[in-house]
Tab-separated table of C-alpha atoms in Angstrom:
chain	number	residue	atom	x	y	z
A	1	MET	CA	0.000	0.000	0.000
A	2	ILE	CA	2.751	2.476	0.971
A	3	GLU	CA	6.200	2.032	-0.401
A	4	PHE	CA	9.386	4.022	0.105
A	5	ARG	CA	11.988	3.065	-2.494
A	6	ASN	CA	15.495	4.257	-1.800
A	7	VAL	CA	14.333	7.679	-0.578
A	8	SER	CA	16.887	10.304	0.389
A	9	PHE	CA	16.410	13.826	1.611
A	10	ALA	CA	18.564	16.678	2.900
A	11	TYR	CA	17.473	20.052	4.235
A	12	GLU	CA	21.030	21.307	3.745
A	13	LYS	CA	23.467	20.206	1.094
A	14	ASN	CA	25.820	17.422	2.243
A	15	ARG	CA	23.834	16.889	5.464
A	16	PRO	CA	21.314	14.200	4.569
A	17	VAL	CA	18.502	13.473	6.999
A	18	LEU	CA	17.467	10.332	5.141
A	19	SER	CA	19.887	8.292	3.044
A	20	GLY	CA	18.178	5.789	0.807
A	21	ILE	CA	15.467	4.422	3.074
A	22	SER	CA	13.157	1.717	1.814
A	23	PHE	CA	10.179	0.028	3.435
A	24	HIS	CA	6.779	-1.285	2.518
A	25	ILE	CA	3.588	-1.005	4.560
A	26	ASP	CA	0.640	-3.262	3.798
A	27	GLU	CA	-3.021	-2.375	4.042
A	28	GLY	CA	-4.351	-2.620	7.600
A	29	GLU	CA	-0.937	-2.530	9.254
A	30	ASN	CA	-0.323	-0.408	12.347
A	31	VAL	CA	3.213	0.873	12.184
A	32	GLY	CA	5.091	2.857	14.784
A	33	LEU	CA	7.779	5.125	13.408
A	34	ILE	CA	10.314	5.774	16.136
A	35	GLY	CA	13.679	7.438	16.469
A	36	ALA	CA	15.538	10.087	18.405
A	37	ASN	CA	14.881	13.793	17.934
A	38	GLY	CA	16.065	14.840	14.489
A	39	ALA	CA	16.226	11.252	13.236
A	40	GLY	CA	13.884	12.061	10.350
A	41	LYS	CA	10.485	10.711	11.473
A	42	SER	CA	8.629	13.906	10.639
A	43	THR	CA	10.562	14.170	7.384
A	44	VAL	CA	9.242	10.730	6.395
A	45	MET	CA	5.692	11.965	7.049
A	46	LYS	CA	6.236	15.194	5.120
A	47	LEU	CA	7.719	13.330	2.171
A	48	LEU	CA	4.775	10.957	2.128
A	49	LEU	CA	2.321	13.868	2.129
A	50	GLY	CA	4.230	15.732	-0.559
A	51	PHE	CA	5.276	18.697	1.574
A	52	LEU	CA	8.888	17.847	0.811
A	53	GLN	CA	10.394	16.398	-2.338
A	54	GLY	CA	13.373	14.100	-2.023
A	55	GLU	CA	15.159	11.603	-4.213
A	56	GLY	CA	13.844	8.099	-4.778
A	57	GLU	CA	10.253	7.005	-5.133
A	58	ILE	CA	7.274	7.016	-2.792
A	59	LEU	CA	4.139	5.155	-3.792
A	60	VAL	CA	0.714	5.071	-2.203
A	61	HIS	CA	-1.532	2.438	-3.785
A	62	ASP	CA	0.983	2.409	-6.630
A	63	ILE	CA	0.394	6.135	-7.172
A	64	PRO	CA	3.697	8.023	-7.109
A	65	VAL	CA	3.770	11.003	-4.746
A	66	CYS	CA	4.347	14.027	-6.975
A	67	LYS	CA	2.839	17.443	-7.622
A	68	ASP	CA	0.127	16.102	-9.920
A	69	THR	CA	-1.105	13.460	-7.489
A	70	LEU	CA	-1.063	15.457	-4.265
A	71	ALA	CA	-4.854	15.868	-4.002
A	72	GLU	CA	-5.321	12.127	-4.441
A	73	ILE	CA	-2.549	11.229	-1.991
A	74	ARG	CA	-3.874	13.623	0.637
A	75	LYS	CA	-7.349	12.178	0.256
A	76	ILE	CA	-5.964	8.699	0.934
A	77	CYS	CA	-3.645	9.751	3.764
A	78	GLY	CA	-5.161	11.709	6.648
A	79	PHE	CA	-2.651	13.451	8.893
A	80	VAL	CA	-3.250	14.249	12.553
A	81	LEU	CA	-0.828	16.984	13.561
A	82	GLN	CA	0.936	17.044	16.899
A	83	ASN	CA	-0.552	20.391	17.885
A	84	SER	CA	-4.335	20.249	17.646
A	85	ASP	CA	-4.542	24.044	17.554
A	86	ASP	CA	-2.790	23.918	14.190
A	87	GLN	CA	-5.215	21.304	12.983
A	88	MET	CA	-8.456	22.847	14.185
A	89	PHE	CA	-8.527	26.171	12.386
A	90	MET	CA	-12.267	26.730	12.021
A	91	PRO	CA	-14.289	28.437	14.776
A	92	THR	CA	-16.360	25.382	15.713
A	93	VAL	CA	-15.746	21.639	15.823
A	94	LEU	CA	-18.543	20.981	13.332
A	95	GLU	CA	-17.133	23.406	10.787
A	96	ASP	CA	-13.736	21.827	11.157
A	97	LEU	CA	-15.127	18.364	10.553
A	98	MET	CA	-17.041	19.528	7.492
A	99	PHE	CA	-14.122	21.442	5.998
A	100	GLY	CA	-12.319	18.485	4.394
A	101	PRO	CA	-15.348	16.566	3.112
A	102	VAL	CA	-16.834	19.682	1.479
A	103	ASN	CA	-13.515	20.495	-0.183
A	104	TYR	CA	-13.451	16.976	-1.563
A	105	GLY	CA	-16.892	17.273	-3.090
A	106	MET	CA	-19.503	16.388	-0.462
A	107	THR	CA	-22.540	18.633	-0.110
A	108	LYS	CA	-22.960	20.493	3.180
A	109	GLN	CA	-25.742	18.117	4.202
A	110	GLN	CA	-23.657	15.031	3.448
A	111	ALA	CA	-20.669	16.529	5.251
A	112	GLU	CA	-22.735	17.315	8.335
A	113	ARG	CA	-24.133	13.783	8.381
A	114	LYS	CA	-20.594	12.458	8.105
A	115	ALA	CA	-19.458	14.751	10.918
A	116	ASP	CA	-22.314	13.548	13.129
A	117	GLU	CA	-21.429	9.949	12.389
A	118	VAL	CA	-17.728	10.407	13.183
A	119	LEU	CA	-18.387	12.382	16.366
A	120	ALA	CA	-20.838	9.738	17.565
A	121	GLY	CA	-18.327	6.998	16.711
A	122	LEU	CA	-15.723	8.651	18.915
A	123	ASP	CA	-18.245	9.423	21.691
A	124	ILE	CA	-17.714	13.159	21.375
A	125	ALA	CA	-21.035	14.196	19.843
A	126	TYR	CA	-21.351	16.788	22.610
A	127	LEU	CA	-18.486	18.756	21.063
A	128	LYS	CA	-20.309	19.327	17.791
A	129	ASN	CA	-21.201	22.991	18.181
A	130	ARG	CA	-18.457	23.947	20.615
A	131	TYR	CA	-15.863	26.567	19.782
A	132	ASN	CA	-12.438	25.080	19.084
A	133	HIS	CA	-10.702	27.617	21.283
A	134	ARG	CA	-12.911	26.727	24.231
A	135	ILE	CA	-12.449	22.979	24.507
A	136	SER	CA	-9.833	21.187	26.567
A	137	GLY	CA	-6.574	19.771	25.216
A	138	GLY	CA	-7.879	16.188	25.297
A	139	GLU	CA	-11.128	17.138	23.611
A	140	LYS	CA	-9.205	19.105	21.008
A	141	ARG	CA	-7.044	16.061	20.235
A	142	MET	CA	-10.121	13.858	19.844
A	143	ALA	CA	-11.758	16.493	17.636
A	144	ALA	CA	-8.573	16.699	15.546
A	145	VAL	CA	-8.693	12.929	14.986
A	146	ALA	CA	-12.376	13.261	14.089
A	147	SER	CA	-11.646	16.039	11.599
A	148	VAL	CA	-9.314	13.701	9.742
A	149	LEU	CA	-11.598	10.667	10.011
A	150	ALA	CA	-14.435	12.700	8.475
A	151	MET	CA	-12.469	12.631	5.229
A	152	GLU	CA	-12.618	8.832	5.257
A	153	PRO	CA	-8.870	8.323	4.798
A	154	GLU	CA	-7.507	4.863	4.117
A	155	VAL	CA	-4.286	5.667	5.948
A	156	LEU	CA	-4.002	7.578	9.188
A	157	LEU	CA	-0.735	9.345	9.903
A	158	MET	CA	-0.366	10.576	13.453
A	159	ASP	CA	2.384	12.769	14.819
A	160	GLU	CA	2.848	12.350	18.586
A	161	PRO	CA	-0.858	11.739	19.236
A	162	THR	CA	-0.434	11.484	23.020
A	163	ALA	CA	1.950	14.401	23.523
A	164	ALA	CA	0.958	16.786	26.346
A	165	LEU	CA	-2.098	14.775	27.372
A	166	ASP	CA	-2.976	13.760	30.909
A	167	PRO	CA	-3.160	10.002	31.650
A	168	TYR	CA	-6.939	9.838	31.205
A	169	ASN	CA	-6.932	11.592	27.827
A	170	ARG	CA	-3.849	9.650	26.764
A	171	ARG	CA	-5.659	6.389	27.471
A	172	MET	CA	-8.727	7.651	25.654
A	173	ILE	CA	-6.677	8.453	22.536
A	174	ILE	CA	-4.939	5.055	22.698
A	175	ASN	CA	-8.278	3.234	22.937
A	176	THR	CA	-9.602	5.294	20.048
A	177	ILE	CA	-6.567	4.549	17.872
A	178	ARG	CA	-6.891	0.831	18.605
A	179	LYS	CA	-10.501	0.837	17.463
A	180	LEU	CA	-9.832	2.565	14.128
A	181	PRO	CA	-9.709	0.153	11.207
A	182	GLN	CA	-7.445	2.259	8.966
A	183	THR	CA	-3.818	1.565	8.154
A	184	LYS	CA	-1.869	3.655	10.645
A	185	ILE	CA	1.578	5.173	10.827
A	186	ILE	CA	2.278	6.717	14.197
A	187	THR	CA	5.374	8.673	15.171
A	188	SER	CA	5.997	9.087	18.863
A	189	HIS	CA	8.464	8.996	21.698
A	190	ASP	CA	5.762	7.465	23.868
A	191	LEU	CA	6.929	3.901	23.290
A	192	ASP	CA	4.319	2.455	25.633
A	193	MET	CA	1.661	3.939	23.415
A	194	ILE	CA	3.406	2.558	20.328
A	195	LEU	CA	3.382	-0.860	21.962
A	196	ASP	CA	-0.322	-0.518	22.717
A	197	THR	CA	-1.305	0.557	19.234
A	198	CYS	CA	1.192	-0.851	16.743
A	199	THR	CA	2.125	-4.365	15.670
A	200	ARG	CA	5.184	-3.272	13.731
A	201	VAL	CA	7.904	-0.728	14.419
A	202	ILE	CA	10.284	1.003	12.057
A	203	LEU	CA	13.265	2.547	13.827
A	204	ILE	CA	14.866	5.425	11.967
A	205	GLY	CA	18.443	6.212	12.904
A	206	GLY	CA	21.482	7.582	11.134
A	207	GLY	CA	19.368	8.461	8.126
A	208	THR	CA	18.439	4.843	7.463
A	209	VAL	CA	15.994	2.199	8.628
A	210	ALA	CA	17.948	0.920	11.605
A	211	ALA	CA	15.403	-1.770	12.455
A	212	ASP	CA	12.070	-2.943	11.112
A	213	GLY	CA	10.078	-5.702	12.748
A	214	PRO	CA	7.432	-6.725	15.277
A	215	ALA	CA	6.804	-4.062	17.926
A	216	GLU	CA	7.364	-6.456	20.861
A	217	GLU	CA	10.711	-7.520	19.447
A	218	ILE	CA	12.112	-4.054	18.766
A	219	LEU	CA	10.676	-2.335	21.812
A	220	THR	CA	12.189	-4.925	24.154
A	221	ASN	CA	15.654	-4.689	22.595
A	222	LYS	CA	17.363	-2.436	25.120
A	223	LYS	CA	20.693	-2.413	23.320
A	224	LEU	CA	19.164	-1.390	20.017
A	225	LEU	CA	17.019	1.316	21.558
A	226	GLU	CA	19.852	2.768	23.600
A	227	ALA	CA	22.112	2.777	20.574
A	228	HIS	CA	19.560	5.138	19.015
A	229	ARG	CA	19.110	7.349	22.091
A	230	LEU	CA	15.828	5.723	23.101
A	231	GLU	CA	14.781	3.823	26.201
A	232	LEU	CA	12.725	0.751	26.857
A	233	PRO	CA	9.002	1.384	27.321
A	234	LEU	CA	8.233	2.033	30.983
A	235	ARG	CA	6.526	-1.320	31.415
A	236	PHE	CA	9.795	-3.095	30.516
A	237	SER	CA	12.178	-0.740	32.232
A	238	GLY	CA	11.382	-1.845	35.765
A	239	SER	CA	10.319	1.672	36.650
A	240	SER	CA	7.676	2.006	39.319
A	241	ILE	CA	6.056	4.948	37.539
B	1	MET	CA	-4.560	36.249	36.414
B	2	ASN	CA	-2.117	38.082	34.114
B	3	ARG	CA	-3.289	40.534	31.473
B	4	ALA	CA	-3.150	37.982	28.684
B	5	GLU	CA	-5.338	35.558	30.622
B	6	ASN	CA	-7.708	38.382	31.413
B	7	ALA	CA	-7.964	39.241	27.718
B	8	LEU	CA	-8.731	35.601	26.982
B	9	TYR	CA	-11.433	35.615	29.610
B	10	GLU	CA	-13.006	38.694	28.052
B	11	LEU	CA	-12.906	37.087	24.615
B	12	ASN	CA	-14.768	34.108	26.011
B	13	GLU	CA	-17.337	36.456	27.485
B	14	MET	CA	-17.990	37.870	24.009
B	15	ASP	CA	-18.596	34.305	22.765
B	16	GLU	CA	-21.087	33.788	25.564
B	17	LEU	CA	-22.907	36.963	24.608
B	18	ALA	CA	-22.983	35.994	20.926
B	19	ASN	CA	-24.437	32.598	21.827
B	20	GLY	CA	-27.438	34.198	23.547
B	21	ASN	CA	-31.007	33.656	22.466
B	22	SER	CA	-32.716	37.040	22.514
B	23	PRO	CA	-34.967	38.260	19.676
B	24	VAL	CA	-31.999	40.207	18.288
B	25	HIS	CA	-29.778	37.109	18.346
B	26	ARG	CA	-32.337	35.243	16.268
B	27	PHE	CA	-32.299	37.641	13.309
B	28	SER	CA	-30.010	36.666	10.453
B	29	ALA	CA	-26.427	37.890	10.525
B	30	LEU	CA	-26.822	39.403	7.074
B	31	ALA	CA	-29.743	41.592	8.141
B	32	LYS	CA	-27.914	42.737	11.272
B	33	LEU	CA	-24.718	43.381	9.344
B	34	LEU	CA	-26.511	45.476	6.727
B	35	VAL	CA	-28.390	47.496	9.349
B	36	THR	CA	-25.114	48.101	11.220
B	37	VAL	CA	-23.335	49.293	8.075
B	38	ILE	CA	-26.245	51.562	7.106
B	39	TYR	CA	-26.487	52.907	10.643
B	40	ILE	CA	-22.780	53.724	10.912
B	41	ALA	CA	-22.693	55.315	7.451
B	42	VAL	CA	-25.722	57.491	8.203
B	43	THR	CA	-24.455	58.458	11.657
B	44	MET	CA	-21.142	59.534	10.186
B	45	SER	CA	-22.882	61.622	7.538
B	46	PHE	CA	-24.240	64.229	10.000
B	47	ASP	CA	-22.832	67.737	9.889
B	48	ARG	CA	-19.998	68.363	12.345
B	49	TYR	CA	-22.139	70.759	14.391
B	50	ASP	CA	-25.401	68.764	14.276
B	51	LEU	CA	-25.335	67.442	17.824
B	52	SER	CA	-29.099	67.098	18.169
B	53	GLY	CA	-29.299	65.034	14.975
B	54	VAL	CA	-26.501	62.703	16.078
B	55	LEU	CA	-28.008	62.254	19.533
B	56	MET	CA	-31.297	61.114	17.994
B	57	MET	CA	-29.395	58.261	16.365
B	58	ALA	CA	-28.982	56.768	19.840
B	59	VAL	CA	-32.456	55.309	19.363
B	60	TYR	CA	-31.020	52.317	17.452
B	61	PRO	CA	-28.458	51.143	20.051
B	62	TYR	CA	-30.898	51.938	22.866
B	63	VAL	CA	-33.608	49.689	21.394
B	64	LEU	CA	-31.111	46.924	20.626
B	65	PHE	CA	-29.604	46.995	24.110
B	66	GLN	CA	-33.123	46.649	25.520
B	67	LEU	CA	-34.166	43.840	23.172
B	68	SER	CA	-30.968	41.836	23.470
B	69	GLY	CA	-30.780	42.135	27.249
B	70	ILE	CA	-27.118	43.137	27.042
B	71	PRO	CA	-26.306	45.872	29.570
B	72	PHE	CA	-24.887	49.103	28.142
B	73	ARG	CA	-22.206	49.074	30.827
B	74	THR	CA	-20.863	45.814	29.348
B	75	CYS	CA	-20.330	47.660	26.076
B	76	ILE	CA	-18.575	50.537	27.837
B	77	TYR	CA	-16.377	48.102	29.768
B	78	LYS	CA	-15.402	46.086	26.681
B	79	MET	CA	-14.685	49.237	24.704
B	80	ARG	CA	-12.770	50.965	27.472
B	81	TYR	CA	-9.522	51.025	25.507
B	82	ILE	CA	-11.156	52.438	22.381
B	83	ILE	CA	-13.098	55.257	24.054
B	84	PRO	CA	-9.986	57.366	24.835
B	85	LEU	CA	-8.956	56.997	21.189
B	86	ILE	CA	-12.329	58.313	20.071
B	87	ALA	CA	-11.919	61.259	22.408
B	88	PHE	CA	-8.395	61.820	21.084
B	89	VAL	CA	-9.628	62.145	17.480
B	90	GLY	CA	-11.398	65.438	18.247
B	91	ILE	CA	-9.301	66.648	21.146
B	92	PHE	CA	-7.722	69.480	19.158
B	93	ASN	CA	-11.018	70.877	17.833
B	94	PRO	CA	-11.607	73.157	20.859
B	95	LEU	CA	-8.139	74.629	20.348
B	96	LEU	CA	-8.480	75.174	16.607
B	97	ASP	CA	-12.036	76.483	16.458
B	98	ARG	CA	-12.627	78.986	19.272
B	99	THR	CA	-15.551	80.933	17.821
B	100	ALA	CA	-18.293	81.015	20.459
B	101	PHE	CA	-21.681	79.807	19.350
B	102	VAL	CA	-23.480	80.158	22.668
B	103	THR	CA	-22.771	81.630	26.072
B	104	ILE	CA	-23.964	79.752	29.117
B	105	GLY	CA	-23.999	82.204	32.005
B	106	ARG	CA	-20.735	83.976	31.355
B	107	VAL	CA	-18.957	80.984	29.847
B	108	PRO	CA	-18.766	80.998	26.053
B	109	LEU	CA	-19.011	77.589	24.399
B	110	SER	CA	-17.034	77.380	21.151
B	111	TYR	CA	-17.795	75.590	17.925
B	112	GLY	CA	-14.675	73.591	18.631
B	113	TRP	CA	-16.250	72.050	21.703
B	114	LEU	CA	-19.451	71.431	19.761
B	115	SER	CA	-17.651	69.632	16.936
B	116	PHE	CA	-15.672	67.673	19.538
B	117	ALA	CA	-18.920	66.564	21.176
B	118	VAL	CA	-20.419	65.586	17.793
B	119	LEU	CA	-17.321	63.609	16.843
B	120	PHE	CA	-17.262	61.855	20.200
B	121	ALA	CA	-20.992	61.040	19.994
B	122	LYS	CA	-20.584	59.680	16.451
B	123	GLY	CA	-17.698	57.483	17.587
B	124	MET	CA	-19.559	56.187	20.613
B	125	LEU	CA	-22.642	55.358	18.552
B	126	ALA	CA	-20.553	53.606	15.903
B	127	ILE	CA	-18.727	51.427	18.425
B	128	SER	CA	-21.996	50.680	20.231
B	129	ALA	CA	-23.497	49.465	16.944
B	130	SER	CA	-20.402	47.378	16.170
B	131	PHE	CA	-20.389	45.957	19.676
B	132	LEU	CA	-24.071	45.041	19.385
B	133	LEU	CA	-23.394	43.210	16.128
B	134	ALA	CA	-20.487	41.260	17.687
B	135	ALA	CA	-22.402	40.553	20.889
B	136	THR	CA	-25.517	39.241	19.160
B	137	THR	CA	-23.987	37.360	16.215
B	138	ARG	CA	-21.527	34.488	16.043
B	139	ILE	CA	-18.355	35.203	14.104
B	140	ASP	CA	-18.945	32.349	11.643
B	141	ALA	CA	-22.365	33.815	10.828
B	142	VAL	CA	-20.840	37.273	10.303
B	143	CYS	CA	-18.233	35.769	7.958
B	144	ALA	CA	-20.899	33.861	6.040
B	145	ALA	CA	-22.829	37.133	5.682
B	146	LEU	CA	-19.714	38.950	4.462
B	147	ARG	CA	-19.202	36.298	1.789
B	148	LYS	CA	-22.848	36.638	0.813
B	149	LEU	CA	-22.116	40.328	0.283
B	150	ARG	CA	-19.304	39.276	-2.064
B	151	MET	CA	-16.472	40.366	0.200
B	152	PRO	CA	-13.283	38.717	-1.151
B	153	ALA	CA	-12.716	35.243	0.305
B	154	GLU	CA	-9.131	36.149	1.277
B	155	ILE	CA	-10.274	38.981	3.552
B	156	VAL	CA	-13.041	36.941	5.178
B	157	THR	CA	-10.616	34.046	5.695
B	158	VAL	CA	-8.181	36.377	7.442
B	159	ILE	CA	-10.967	37.690	9.708
B	160	LEU	CA	-12.005	34.142	10.577
B	161	LEU	CA	-8.461	32.958	11.254
B	162	MET	CA	-7.682	36.050	13.328
B	163	TYR	CA	-10.693	35.303	15.484
B	164	ARG	CA	-9.744	31.637	15.793
B	165	TYR	CA	-6.103	32.310	16.598
B	166	VAL	CA	-6.245	35.444	18.695
B	167	SER	CA	-6.778	33.217	21.736
B	168	VAL	CA	-3.755	31.067	20.790
B	169	LEU	CA	-1.634	34.185	20.316
B	170	VAL	CA	-2.799	35.625	23.620
B	171	GLU	CA	-1.933	32.324	25.314
B	172	GLU	CA	1.553	32.448	23.783
B	173	VAL	CA	1.989	36.019	24.992
B	174	GLY	CA	0.806	34.944	28.457
B	175	VAL	CA	3.270	32.052	28.605
B	176	MET	CA	6.163	34.202	27.375
B	177	SER	CA	5.225	36.978	29.768
B	178	ASN	CA	5.122	34.544	32.700
B	179	ALA	CA	8.493	33.105	31.635
B	180	TYR	CA	9.915	36.632	31.517
B	181	HIS	CA	8.601	37.667	34.904
B	182	LEU	CA	9.808	34.478	36.569
B	183	ARG	CA	13.323	35.547	35.625
B	184	ALA	CA	12.818	39.264	36.160
B	185	PRO	CA	11.353	39.540	39.637
B	186	GLY	CA	10.130	42.935	40.751
B	187	GLN	CA	9.874	44.342	37.241
B	188	LYS	CA	6.661	45.974	36.148
B	189	GLY	CA	5.895	45.046	32.574
B	190	ILE	CA	8.570	44.003	30.111
B	191	HIS	CA	11.654	46.168	29.958
B	192	TYR	CA	12.012	47.984	26.619
B	193	SER	CA	15.405	46.356	26.015
B	194	ALA	CA	13.616	42.974	25.775
B	195	TRP	CA	10.810	44.146	23.491
B	196	GLY	CA	12.713	43.324	20.304
B	197	SER	CA	13.489	39.739	21.189
B	198	PHE	CA	10.062	39.285	22.792
B	199	LEU	CA	8.227	40.408	19.667
B	200	GLY	CA	10.698	38.606	17.428
B	201	GLN	CA	10.070	35.332	19.239
B	202	LEU	CA	6.350	35.883	19.007
B	203	LEU	CA	6.632	36.560	15.280
B	204	LEU	CA	8.745	33.431	14.706
B	205	ARG	CA	6.301	31.304	16.682
B	206	SER	CA	3.399	32.783	14.743
B	207	MET	CA	5.133	32.061	11.435
B	208	ASP	CA	5.824	28.460	12.443
B	209	ARG	CA	2.237	28.073	13.484
B	210	ALA	CA	0.994	29.658	10.251
B	211	GLN	CA	2.996	27.144	8.232
B	212	GLU	CA	1.593	24.195	10.180
B	213	LEU	CA	-1.869	25.592	9.889
B	214	TYR	CA	-1.606	26.097	6.145
B	215	ALA	CA	-0.290	22.548	5.781
B	216	SER	CA	-3.310	21.320	7.706
B	217	MET	CA	-5.600	23.284	5.406
B	218	LEU	CA	-3.940	21.891	2.293
B	219	LEU	CA	-4.203	18.346	3.638
B	220	ARG	CA	-7.936	18.801	3.840
B	221	GLY	CA	-8.303	20.055	0.300
B	222	TYR	CA	-8.241	23.830	0.832
B	223	HIS	CA	-8.433	25.659	-2.480
B	224	GLY	CA	-9.068	29.249	-1.534
B	225	GLU	CA	-12.571	29.163	-0.115
B	226	PHE	CA	-13.655	28.439	3.431
B	227	LEU	CA	-16.740	26.594	4.454
B	228	TYR	CA	-19.448	28.452	6.338
B	229	THR	CA	-22.129	26.364	7.950
B	230	ALA	CA	-24.102	29.332	9.243
B	231	GLU	CA	-27.165	30.183	7.196
B	232	ALA	CA	-26.366	33.400	5.329
B	233	GLY	CA	-29.753	33.971	3.686
B	234	MET	CA	-32.620	36.082	4.963
B	235	ALA	CA	-36.153	34.963	5.831
B	236	GLY	CA	-39.246	37.178	5.830
B	237	ARG	CA	-38.705	38.398	9.386
B	238	ASP	CA	-35.105	39.312	8.585
B	239	TRP	CA	-36.280	41.424	5.664
B	240	MET	CA	-38.766	43.081	8.015
B	241	TYR	CA	-35.939	43.814	10.457
B	242	LEU	CA	-33.784	45.291	7.705
B	243	LEU	CA	-36.542	47.376	6.137
B	244	THR	CA	-37.915	48.638	9.445
B	245	TRP	CA	-34.543	49.785	10.694
B	246	THR	CA	-33.621	51.290	7.329
B	247	ALA	CA	-36.845	53.303	7.436
B	248	VAL	CA	-36.264	54.377	11.060
B	249	ILE	CA	-32.674	55.392	10.342
B	250	ALA	CA	-33.767	57.332	7.237
B	251	LEU	CA	-36.442	59.062	9.302
B	252	LEU	CA	-33.983	59.994	12.043
B	253	ARG	CA	-31.604	61.343	9.426
B	254	SER	CA	-34.123	63.433	7.542
B	255	VAL	CA	-36.425	64.715	10.299
B	256	PRO	CA	-34.845	66.964	12.964
B	257	VAL	CA	-36.930	65.506	15.770
B	258	ILE	CA	-35.236	67.391	18.624
B	259	GLN	CA	-35.626	70.718	16.796
B	260	ILE	CA	-39.310	70.026	16.171
B	261	ILE	CA	-39.873	69.174	19.840
B	262	GLY	CA	-37.900	72.303	20.849
B	263	ASN	CA	-39.983	74.480	18.523
B	264	LEU	CA	-43.153	73.216	20.153
B	265	PHE	CA	-42.063	74.700	23.475
B	266	MET	CA	-40.673	77.981	22.189
């Protein structure tokens, strides 16, 4: 479904962030993209969404990511940004949910029905007519997920979905992610969350794919994680927290 | 509560007001917007010495304050930073135009003072009308009405985004201000030597945020036009509202009511 073929990218000449990375993600897979700060996780996301152009080839459903296919790619891949305030730019939650579907051709009535359906599915129907700037951080994150789901994406890309959330809201987001049927690519430093939501992990380090395999296997490999400036998930680290 | 948090609180209060359910709230945004524009234009058109005419225009805000249940003092409180500016606009008139037009007791009152009073009254009435529009109409409905009036999408989008992000910006200012004061104990305000870096940081953060925001818009198919869910059309009662107020405003403009009443007693 998603394929990176020998993709390289550099923000500055002679300082590559990614050097020929290749991986394939199948339909329905839940993949955690992990790595230290600056490893290139966000760059992978941006390349996939066409915000950056690198060398090599990126395919989504065999469609190459390029200028001419951006609308199609972005319809297939929904992206939940790390900061929900950046994602929720309309005054109310409803308007935000309707924004994407209307832009992609739904009528207002259809878009509102879709918004109702998504909000009900996530148990946040009560947020429908609330102002975005007046809801809590956890509610905003849920609404941001809903705004992407309303576009019926086949792939869900999520950037640090649990960042800055309290334990209750973090758990709520994790449970929500687990219930979603889409193919998912999640970047995060919250490795416990990755373990809870993903079956496969791709570790980016040194500009390459340093490891790619089952989540349990990679996230319990202390030596590998520490070599890439990461730590074991809390549940394996013996911490009492 | 620091000043930024206070500003945020006041912004939320305006939302609460706009979400009310008075008869005025229930009229369409388009009708209210048109009446407000007509009212302000007509109020501004009075002669600079026509104080009685301008004062009669207070009928419109008076009726709306009564119908909407919004206290006038709320308007004065919310507009407290603008009122001195209105006063400042005409502050030099008494100095420039000293010809006396009436003497009260032994004190001559100049045309300068009269024109100052007219200018101040016009300003106060205009901000009252604008406040009433904002306090009885949701911003999304106002934007939908502006688009209905063919205002360019770019301008309406900027208005909408400013409204959405003013709270985020105020929060950023609050956080930065707190961070500053934690490391500058005893200082009142932010020292002028730090203004440059303070504003620069704010600008950089805003630019970063703008880029993220635009990316988010593009990812959801943005192509230059925003979606407005609020109903922008006008029903029969909205037309009645518009026509009635247009007629009343025209009447107030063309008939010198205070002069007529004065003539009756002289």
